[in-house]
Short mmCIF file of C-alpha atoms in Angstrom, two decimals:
data_model
loop_
_atom_site.label_atom_id
_atom_site.label_comp_id
_atom_site.label_asym_id
_atom_site.label_seq_id
_atom_site.Cartn_x
_atom_site.Cartn_y
_atom_site.Cartn_z
CA MET A 1 7.26 1.51 13.18
CA GLU A 2 9.23 0.61 16.32
CA VAL A 3 12.92 1.20 15.42
CA GLY A 4 14.57 0.67 18.81
CA PRO A 5 16.12 -2.76 18.10
CA ARG A 6 17.90 -1.43 15.00
CA ASP A 7 18.13 2.36 14.80
CA GLY A 8 18.18 2.66 18.58
CA LEU A 9 20.73 -0.01 19.47
CA GLN A 10 23.13 0.95 16.67
CA ASN A 11 24.15 3.99 18.71
CA ILE A 12 24.74 2.12 21.98
CA LYS A 13 28.50 2.07 22.58
CA GLN A 14 28.73 -1.17 24.54
CA LEU A 15 28.24 -4.57 22.96
CA VAL A 16 24.61 -5.70 23.19
CA PRO A 17 24.38 -9.52 23.44
CA GLN A 18 22.33 -11.26 20.78
CA GLU A 19 20.03 -12.81 23.38
CA VAL A 20 19.19 -9.33 24.72
CA LYS A 21 18.35 -8.12 21.20
CA THR A 22 16.17 -11.17 20.60
CA GLU A 23 14.33 -10.81 23.91
CA LEU A 24 13.79 -7.09 23.24
CA ILE A 25 12.20 -7.79 19.85
CA GLN A 26 10.01 -10.59 21.21
CA SER A 27 8.90 -8.50 24.20
CA LEU A 28 8.02 -5.55 21.95
CA ALA A 29 5.96 -7.84 19.74
CA GLU A 30 3.97 -8.97 22.78
CA THR A 31 2.90 -5.37 23.51
CA GLY A 32 0.84 -5.26 20.30
CA LEU A 33 3.31 -3.33 18.13
CA GLN A 34 2.68 -4.47 14.56
CA GLU A 35 5.89 -3.26 12.85
CA ILE A 36 9.32 -3.65 14.42
CA GLU A 37 12.58 -2.81 12.66
CA ALA A 38 14.96 -5.54 13.77
CA THR A 39 18.27 -5.58 11.89
CA SER A 40 19.72 -6.76 8.61
CA THR A 41 18.52 -10.31 7.99
CA ALA A 42 18.78 -12.90 5.29
CA GLY A 43 15.56 -13.51 3.41
CA ALA A 44 14.17 -10.03 4.10
CA ASP A 45 10.69 -9.23 2.78
CA GLU A 46 11.30 -5.48 2.96
CA ILE A 47 14.37 -3.23 2.93
CA VAL A 48 15.05 0.44 3.61
CA VAL A 49 17.29 2.68 1.49
CA PHE A 50 18.75 5.91 2.82
CA ALA A 51 19.81 9.32 1.53
CA SER A 52 20.31 12.80 2.92
CA VAL A 53 18.60 15.83 1.41
CA THR A 54 21.70 17.96 2.02
CA LYS A 55 25.19 17.77 0.54
CA ALA A 56 27.25 18.22 3.70
CA PHE A 57 25.45 15.59 5.77
CA SER A 58 25.46 13.16 2.85
CA ARG A 59 29.23 13.49 2.63
CA ALA A 60 29.64 13.03 6.41
CA ASN A 61 27.17 10.16 6.78
CA GLN A 62 27.50 8.21 3.52
CA ASN A 63 30.77 9.58 2.11
CA CYS A 64 29.14 10.57 -1.17
CA THR A 65 27.07 13.33 -2.74
CA VAL A 66 23.29 13.36 -2.65
CA ASP A 67 23.13 12.40 -6.33
CA GLU A 68 25.57 9.54 -5.77
CA ALA A 69 23.53 8.26 -2.81
CA ILE A 70 20.35 8.32 -4.88
CA SER A 71 22.09 6.57 -7.79
CA GLN A 72 23.32 3.84 -5.45
CA ALA A 73 19.83 3.48 -4.00
CA ARG A 74 18.35 3.23 -7.50
CA VAL A 75 20.42 0.11 -8.20
CA VAL A 76 19.34 -1.51 -4.92
CA ILE A 77 15.67 -0.60 -5.44
CA LYS A 78 15.62 -2.01 -8.96
CA GLU A 79 17.14 -5.30 -7.81
CA ALA A 80 14.84 -5.55 -4.79
CA LEU A 81 11.65 -4.89 -6.72
CA ALA A 82 12.68 -7.40 -9.37
CA SER A 83 13.02 -9.96 -6.57
CA GLY A 84 9.60 -9.15 -5.15
CA ILE A 85 10.97 -7.27 -2.12
CA LYS A 86 9.20 -4.13 -0.93
CA VAL A 87 11.33 -1.00 -0.52
CA ARG A 88 10.88 1.87 1.90
CA SER A 89 13.13 4.92 1.88
CA ALA A 90 14.29 7.20 4.68
CA ILE A 91 15.70 10.67 4.07
CA SER A 92 17.54 12.82 6.61
CA CYS A 93 17.99 16.53 7.41
CA VAL A 94 14.52 17.56 6.23
CA PHE A 95 14.70 20.68 8.43
CA SER A 96 18.38 21.42 8.83
CA ASP A 97 21.93 20.17 8.21
CA PRO A 98 24.40 20.25 11.16
CA PHE A 99 27.10 21.62 8.87
CA SER A 100 25.31 23.87 6.37
CA GLY A 101 22.17 25.06 8.16
CA PRO A 102 18.46 25.12 7.18
CA THR A 103 17.21 22.82 4.40
CA ALA A 104 15.19 24.18 1.48
CA ARG A 105 11.75 22.58 1.33
CA LYS A 106 11.98 22.25 -2.45
CA ASP A 107 15.08 20.07 -1.99
CA VAL A 108 13.11 17.76 0.31
CA LEU A 109 10.30 17.49 -2.24
CA GLU A 110 12.76 16.68 -5.02
CA VAL A 111 14.36 13.80 -3.11
CA VAL A 112 10.98 12.44 -1.97
CA GLN A 113 9.67 12.41 -5.54
CA GLN A 114 12.78 10.65 -6.84
CA PHE A 115 12.42 7.82 -4.34
CA LEU A 116 8.71 7.39 -5.03
CA GLU A 117 9.33 7.36 -8.79
CA MET A 118 11.95 4.63 -8.27
CA GLY A 119 9.30 2.41 -6.66
CA CYS A 120 9.53 3.02 -2.90
CA TYR A 121 6.11 2.60 -1.34
CA GLU A 122 6.86 5.14 1.40
CA VAL A 123 9.39 7.84 2.33
CA GLY A 124 10.28 8.56 5.95
CA LEU A 125 10.97 12.24 6.67
CA GLY A 126 13.94 12.31 9.04
CA ASP A 127 14.72 15.17 11.41
CA MET A 128 17.96 13.62 12.64
CA LEU A 129 18.98 16.75 14.56
CA GLY A 130 15.64 17.06 16.32
CA VAL A 131 15.53 20.80 15.58
CA GLY A 132 12.11 20.96 13.92
CA THR A 133 9.04 22.43 15.57
CA PRO A 134 5.34 21.87 14.83
CA LYS A 135 5.40 25.08 12.77
CA ASP A 136 8.35 23.75 10.73
CA THR A 137 6.55 20.44 10.30
CA GLN A 138 3.40 22.15 9.08
CA SER A 139 5.32 24.35 6.62
CA LEU A 140 7.17 21.36 5.16
CA LEU A 141 4.07 19.18 4.83
CA GLU A 142 2.12 22.01 3.21
CA VAL A 143 4.68 21.87 0.39
CA LEU A 144 4.98 18.09 0.17
CA LEU A 145 1.27 17.30 0.34
CA GLN A 146 0.58 19.41 -2.72
CA GLU A 147 2.51 16.83 -4.75
CA VAL A 148 2.64 13.65 -2.65
CA PRO A 149 -0.25 11.65 -1.07
CA ALA A 150 -0.10 11.59 2.73
CA HIS A 151 -0.08 7.78 2.88
CA ARG A 152 3.25 7.76 0.99
CA LEU A 153 4.98 9.73 3.77
CA ALA A 154 6.08 8.84 7.31
CA GLY A 155 7.49 10.82 10.22
CA HIS A 156 10.92 10.13 11.73
CA PHE A 157 11.51 12.77 14.40
CA HIS A 158 14.36 12.94 16.91
CA ASP A 159 13.81 14.55 20.30
CA THR A 160 16.86 16.77 20.88
CA TYR A 161 14.75 19.84 21.67
CA GLY A 162 11.74 17.96 23.06
CA GLN A 163 9.65 18.54 19.93
CA ALA A 164 9.36 15.00 18.54
CA VAL A 165 5.95 14.11 20.00
CA ALA A 166 4.51 17.49 19.02
CA ASN A 167 5.89 17.15 15.48
CA SER A 168 4.40 13.66 15.19
CA TYR A 169 0.99 14.83 16.34
CA LYS A 170 1.05 17.82 13.97
CA SER A 171 1.88 15.38 11.15
CA TYR A 172 -1.04 13.18 12.20
CA GLU A 173 -3.38 16.16 12.05
CA MET A 174 -2.21 16.75 8.47
CA GLY A 175 -2.84 13.17 7.36
CA ILE A 176 0.37 11.25 8.10
CA ARG A 177 -0.33 7.85 9.66
CA THR A 178 3.08 6.17 9.96
CA PHE A 179 5.75 7.17 12.48
CA ASP A 180 9.12 5.70 13.42
CA SER A 181 9.67 5.60 17.18
CA SER A 182 12.01 3.91 19.61
CA VAL A 183 11.26 2.19 22.91
CA ALA A 184 12.81 4.14 25.82
CA GLY A 185 14.03 6.72 23.28
CA LEU A 186 17.00 4.59 22.26
CA GLY A 187 19.28 6.06 19.62
CA SER A 188 20.98 9.25 18.48
CA CYS A 189 22.75 10.44 15.34
CA PRO A 190 26.50 9.69 15.16
CA CYS A 191 27.11 12.46 12.59
CA ALA A 192 25.24 15.13 14.56
CA PRO A 193 26.94 15.84 17.91
CA GLY A 194 24.46 16.43 20.72
CA ALA A 195 21.47 14.94 18.89
CA ARG A 196 19.08 12.90 21.02
CA GLY A 197 17.32 9.66 20.14
CA ASN A 198 14.15 8.96 18.23
CA VAL A 199 10.73 9.99 19.47
CA VAL A 200 9.96 7.75 22.44
CA THR A 201 7.43 5.02 21.62
CA GLU A 202 5.85 5.15 25.08
CA ASP A 203 5.38 8.94 24.88
CA LEU A 204 3.97 8.74 21.36
CA ILE A 205 1.49 5.99 22.27
CA TYR A 206 0.42 7.91 25.39
CA THR A 207 -0.23 11.07 23.35
CA PHE A 208 -2.27 9.30 20.68
CA GLU A 209 -4.25 7.26 23.20
CA LYS A 210 -5.15 10.43 25.12
CA ALA A 211 -6.26 12.02 21.85
CA GLY A 212 -8.60 9.10 21.17
CA VAL A 213 -6.39 7.46 18.55
CA LYS A 214 -6.19 3.76 19.40
CA ALA A 215 -2.83 2.26 18.54
CA GLY A 216 -3.61 -1.27 19.78
CA VAL A 217 -0.54 -1.30 22.05
CA ASP A 218 -0.45 -2.32 25.72
CA LEU A 219 1.20 0.82 27.13
CA GLU A 220 1.90 -0.61 30.58
CA LYS A 221 3.57 -3.65 29.08
CA LEU A 222 5.55 -1.35 26.76
CA VAL A 223 6.75 0.64 29.79
CA ASP A 224 7.97 -2.63 31.34
CA VAL A 225 9.97 -3.37 28.20
CA GLY A 226 11.43 0.15 28.12
CA GLN A 227 12.54 -0.01 31.75
CA TRP A 228 13.97 -3.48 31.28
CA ILE A 229 16.11 -2.66 28.21
CA SER A 230 17.35 0.58 29.81
CA LYS A 231 18.47 -1.36 32.88
CA ARG A 232 20.17 -4.03 30.76
CA LEU A 233 22.06 -1.34 28.83
CA GLY A 234 22.92 0.65 31.94
CA ILE A 235 21.37 3.88 30.67
CA PRO A 236 18.67 6.20 32.07
CA TYR A 237 15.09 5.38 31.07
CA GLY A 238 14.20 7.95 28.42
CA SER A 239 10.39 7.99 28.50
CA ARG A 240 8.65 10.84 30.31
CA ALA A 241 5.28 9.09 30.13
CA GLY A 242 6.80 5.79 31.21
CA ALA A 243 8.52 7.36 34.20
CA ALA A 244 5.15 8.74 35.33
CA ILE A 245 3.18 5.56 34.64
CA ALA A 246 5.53 3.11 36.36
CA PRO A 247 5.01 4.27 39.99
CA LYS A 248 1.24 4.16 39.56
CA ARG A 249 1.20 0.50 38.72
CA THR A 250 -0.71 -1.54 41.27
CA GLN A 251 1.80 -4.33 40.90
CA THR A 252 4.48 -3.69 43.53
CA GLN A 253 7.12 -5.92 42.01
CA ARG A 254 7.74 -6.41 38.35
CA SER A 255 10.20 -8.76 36.80
CA PRO A 256 11.82 -8.30 33.37
CA PRO A 257 9.68 -9.37 30.40
CA ARG A 258 9.40 -13.14 30.28
CA LYS A 259 10.97 -15.23 27.62
CA HIS A 260 8.84 -15.36 24.54
CA SER A 261 6.05 -17.88 24.46
CA PRO A 262 3.12 -18.12 22.06
CA THR A 263 0.38 -15.75 23.23
CA GLU A 264 -2.76 -14.35 21.75
CA SER A 265 -2.63 -10.77 20.52
CA SER A 266 -3.91 -8.17 22.96
CA VAL A 267 -6.11 -6.89 20.17
CA PRO A 268 -8.46 -9.53 18.67
CA ARG A 269 -8.51 -9.58 14.90
CA SER A 270 -11.71 -9.02 12.97
CA TRP A 271 -11.57 -11.00 9.72
CA GLN A 272 -13.53 -9.80 6.68
CA VAL A 273 -13.93 -12.19 3.72
CA VAL A 274 -12.73 -10.59 0.48
CA GLU A 275 -13.09 -13.66 -1.78
CA ASP A 276 -14.91 -16.97 -1.36
CA THR A 277 -15.12 -19.79 -3.91
CA ARG A 278 -15.97 -23.47 -3.62
CA GLU A 279 -12.26 -24.22 -3.45
CA TYR A 280 -10.79 -21.54 -1.19
CA ARG A 281 -11.64 -18.52 0.94
CA ILE A 282 -9.59 -15.34 1.49
CA PRO A 283 -10.31 -13.17 4.56
CA ARG A 284 -8.38 -10.08 5.69
CA ALA A 285 -7.74 -8.45 9.07
CA GLY A 286 -5.68 -5.26 8.98
CA THR A 287 -2.29 -6.00 7.42
CA ALA A 288 -2.81 -9.79 7.40
CA MET A 289 -4.60 -12.05 4.91
CA LYS A 290 -5.37 -15.78 4.96
CA ILE A 291 -5.85 -18.31 2.19
CA THR A 292 -8.05 -21.15 3.46
CA LEU A 293 -8.36 -24.26 1.28
CA THR A 294 -12.00 -25.40 1.47
CA ARG A 295 -12.11 -28.81 -0.26
CA PRO A 296 -11.91 -31.09 2.81
CA LYS A 297 -13.87 -33.92 1.13
CA ASN A 298 -11.20 -34.02 -1.59
CA GLY A 299 -8.26 -33.68 0.78
CA ASN A 300 -7.83 -30.05 -0.31
CA ALA A 301 -6.19 -31.31 -3.49
CA MET A 302 -5.06 -28.60 -5.90
CA THR A 303 -7.31 -28.11 -8.93
CA SER A 304 -6.36 -26.27 -12.08
CA THR A 305 -8.77 -23.41 -11.36
CA MET A 306 -7.49 -23.12 -7.80
CA LEU A 307 -3.89 -22.90 -8.99
CA THR A 308 -4.65 -20.28 -11.63
CA SER A 309 -6.79 -18.09 -9.38
CA LEU A 310 -4.48 -18.17 -6.38
CA LYS A 311 -1.44 -17.46 -8.53
CA LYS A 312 -3.20 -14.35 -9.85
CA PHE A 313 -4.10 -13.30 -6.30
CA LEU A 314 -0.49 -13.64 -5.14
CA LYS A 315 0.82 -11.73 -8.16
CA ASN A 316 -1.52 -8.85 -7.35
CA LEU A 317 -0.17 -8.67 -3.79
CA HIS A 318 3.02 -7.17 -5.22
CA LYS A 319 0.96 -4.01 -5.79
CA ASP A 320 -0.44 -3.85 -2.25
CA PRO A 321 2.07 -2.52 0.32
CA THR A 322 -0.64 -2.52 3.02
CA VAL A 323 -0.52 -6.32 3.34
CA TYR A 324 2.41 -7.67 5.40
CA HIS A 325 1.55 -11.31 6.09
CA VAL A 326 -0.29 -14.09 4.24
CA ALA A 327 -1.22 -17.25 6.14
CA LEU A 328 -2.11 -20.48 4.31
CA GLU A 329 -4.42 -22.95 6.07
CA SER A 330 -7.01 -25.60 5.25
CA GLU A 331 -10.25 -27.13 6.47
CA GLY A 332 -10.69 -30.78 7.37
CA LYS A 333 -8.40 -33.69 8.18
CA TYR A 334 -5.76 -33.09 5.48
CA PHE A 335 -3.78 -29.93 4.87
CA CYS A 336 -3.30 -30.77 1.19
CA THR A 337 -3.05 -34.09 -0.63
CA GLY A 338 -1.35 -32.60 -3.68
CA MET A 339 -2.54 -33.38 -7.19
CA ASP A 340 -6.28 -33.41 -7.87
CA LEU A 341 -7.17 -36.96 -8.96
CA SER A 342 -10.94 -36.55 -8.75
CA GLY A 343 -11.29 -36.46 -12.53
CA GLY A 344 -12.21 -32.80 -12.74
CA THR A 345 -8.64 -31.75 -13.49
CA ASN A 346 -6.70 -32.75 -16.60
CA THR A 347 -3.30 -33.83 -15.30
CA THR A 348 -2.12 -35.40 -18.57
CA ASP A 349 -2.08 -32.37 -20.89
CA MET A 350 1.53 -31.16 -20.97
CA THR A 351 1.05 -28.32 -23.48
CA GLY A 352 0.22 -24.62 -23.27
CA GLU A 353 -1.45 -22.85 -20.36
CA SER A 354 -3.43 -25.97 -19.45
CA ASN A 355 -0.22 -27.81 -18.47
CA TYR A 356 -1.13 -28.84 -14.93
CA TYR A 357 2.45 -29.31 -13.77
CA GLY A 358 3.35 -25.90 -15.14
CA GLN A 359 0.46 -24.42 -13.19
CA VAL A 360 1.67 -26.09 -9.99
CA ALA A 361 5.20 -24.79 -10.53
CA ALA A 362 3.93 -21.28 -11.29
CA PHE A 363 1.78 -21.29 -8.15
CA PHE A 364 4.69 -22.33 -5.94
CA GLU A 365 6.93 -19.69 -7.54
CA ALA A 366 4.26 -17.06 -6.87
CA ILE A 367 4.26 -18.03 -3.18
CA ASP A 368 8.04 -18.03 -3.09
CA HIS A 369 8.38 -14.56 -4.64
CA VAL A 370 5.48 -12.69 -3.05
CA PRO A 371 6.99 -9.79 -1.01
CA GLN A 372 4.81 -10.48 2.03
CA THR A 373 5.80 -13.05 4.67
CA THR A 374 3.98 -16.31 3.93
CA ILE A 375 3.08 -18.64 6.81
CA ALA A 376 1.81 -22.21 6.40
CA LEU A 377 -0.52 -23.18 9.28
CA VAL A 378 -0.36 -26.96 8.94
CA ASP A 379 -2.79 -29.03 11.02
CA GLY A 380 -2.93 -32.30 9.10
CA PRO A 381 -1.09 -34.70 6.78
CA CYS A 382 0.45 -33.50 3.51
CA PHE A 383 1.08 -35.57 0.38
CA GLY A 384 3.09 -34.87 -2.77
CA GLY A 385 2.46 -31.33 -3.93
CA GLY A 386 0.94 -30.56 -0.54
CA VAL A 387 4.39 -31.04 0.96
CA GLY A 388 5.80 -28.55 -1.53
CA LEU A 389 3.02 -26.12 -0.68
CA THR A 390 4.12 -25.96 2.95
CA PHE A 391 7.80 -25.55 2.11
CA ALA A 392 7.24 -22.87 -0.53
CA CYS A 393 6.11 -20.64 2.36
CA ASP A 394 8.59 -18.64 4.43
CA VAL A 395 7.41 -20.03 7.79
CA ARG A 396 5.67 -23.23 8.89
CA ILE A 397 3.64 -23.59 12.10
CA VAL A 398 2.68 -27.24 12.51
CA SER A 399 0.65 -29.40 14.89
CA PRO A 400 1.51 -32.92 16.15
CA LYS A 401 -0.94 -34.32 13.58
CA VAL A 402 1.27 -33.33 10.64
CA ARG A 403 2.88 -35.97 8.44
CA TRP A 404 4.73 -35.26 5.19
CA THR A 405 4.62 -37.97 2.54
CA LEU A 406 6.47 -37.77 -0.77
CA SER A 407 4.20 -40.10 -2.70
CA GLU A 408 6.36 -40.04 -5.84
CA VAL A 409 9.36 -41.49 -4.03
CA LYS A 410 7.42 -44.68 -3.26
CA ILE A 411 7.39 -45.50 -6.97
CA GLY A 412 10.96 -44.34 -7.61
CA VAL A 413 10.12 -40.92 -9.08
CA SER A 414 11.82 -37.70 -7.99
CA PRO A 415 9.40 -34.97 -6.81
CA ALA A 416 10.78 -32.55 -9.40
CA VAL A 417 8.37 -29.63 -9.03
CA ILE A 418 8.72 -29.37 -5.26
CA SER A 419 12.35 -30.45 -4.85
CA LYS A 420 13.61 -26.86 -4.89
CA PHE A 421 11.56 -25.93 -1.85
CA ILE A 422 12.20 -29.12 0.12
CA VAL A 423 15.96 -29.19 -0.38
CA ARG A 424 16.50 -25.64 0.83
CA ILE A 425 14.88 -26.54 4.18
CA TRP A 426 15.74 -30.21 4.66
CA GLY A 427 19.02 -30.18 2.77
CA ALA A 428 20.15 -32.31 -0.14
#
């Protein structure tokens, strides 16, 4: 996970303009980085909770004991999970505390297990002081991996003593696959005097690429971003690999990263179909999934079976932290014409589980509450419930062919089921 825009910039003393932050995030996304920690935002699909393993640092950093920090996190985690929001945790001082010295490995295990039991899908192991070595990393993981699966852990290593890349690679050799890093090495630790920033993203990518581990990131483009943000902030460029790569570039003059514009990913996606019915198809590529409505001859109208099956699919996504995005698209001229009037769906029964309007409402609520980011890819007209379908999603990407028609309004009826989703975007 690239943490420069949040963890990195929080330790920069001068004010960083919002437009610089935005351009940094957009430029990082264009390098191929899949996960970028931005900042605190409204409507978050995932949050991070923090705690220190050690008493002294917990008091200095969070002004509370370790137990109090965990109790506070428990309240947040419970509320987040109930709202369909994924939770990741990050713990600090896994090797040593700047005030009390070395950290007991059993204490690290205890805090990790508490966070996992509370429902966090992953725990980041933070060496905020940057004092750990590959030997320390191995010793700690030998203890943790006896009780905790490797995919539930992540590495968060600072580079004070130049050990962060080595610690990350040792972790990789032992099964860890997620690492927090920061472009240009932005960051430090305000409660640990002398501590350096996070492991440098450019250096980490260079190491893994040389070891044959493909990260899917354009390293040269990433170096451009690192040099650009360092210049904007007036600080030395912190990447050793980047400093070596830059002079070798054949391009003699490079300008700062361009303003964001829609571009294709540098790594083409390979979609594998995981479910295919006569009404919809669901393929997956890495951390992304798509729902494609496949009833073009019927305007992709929503049938009872479609609503029930897709609601179940979305509910199950709560249990899958490996999926980050769900795109909704359709085949044919119309995106979705709403209610199925073909005769195959009973739209008059208002009782029990067969209540069609209840099924529509439940489907929209499932979209609204799924923890992953939902994106409506709209390339045709929408009618009635089809309008609600687009606005139940978090994001809409539309073509010039799109038209939204609230059919009910034409006969003086309020679109009750979809009003909630329309009003929050269009306004009352």
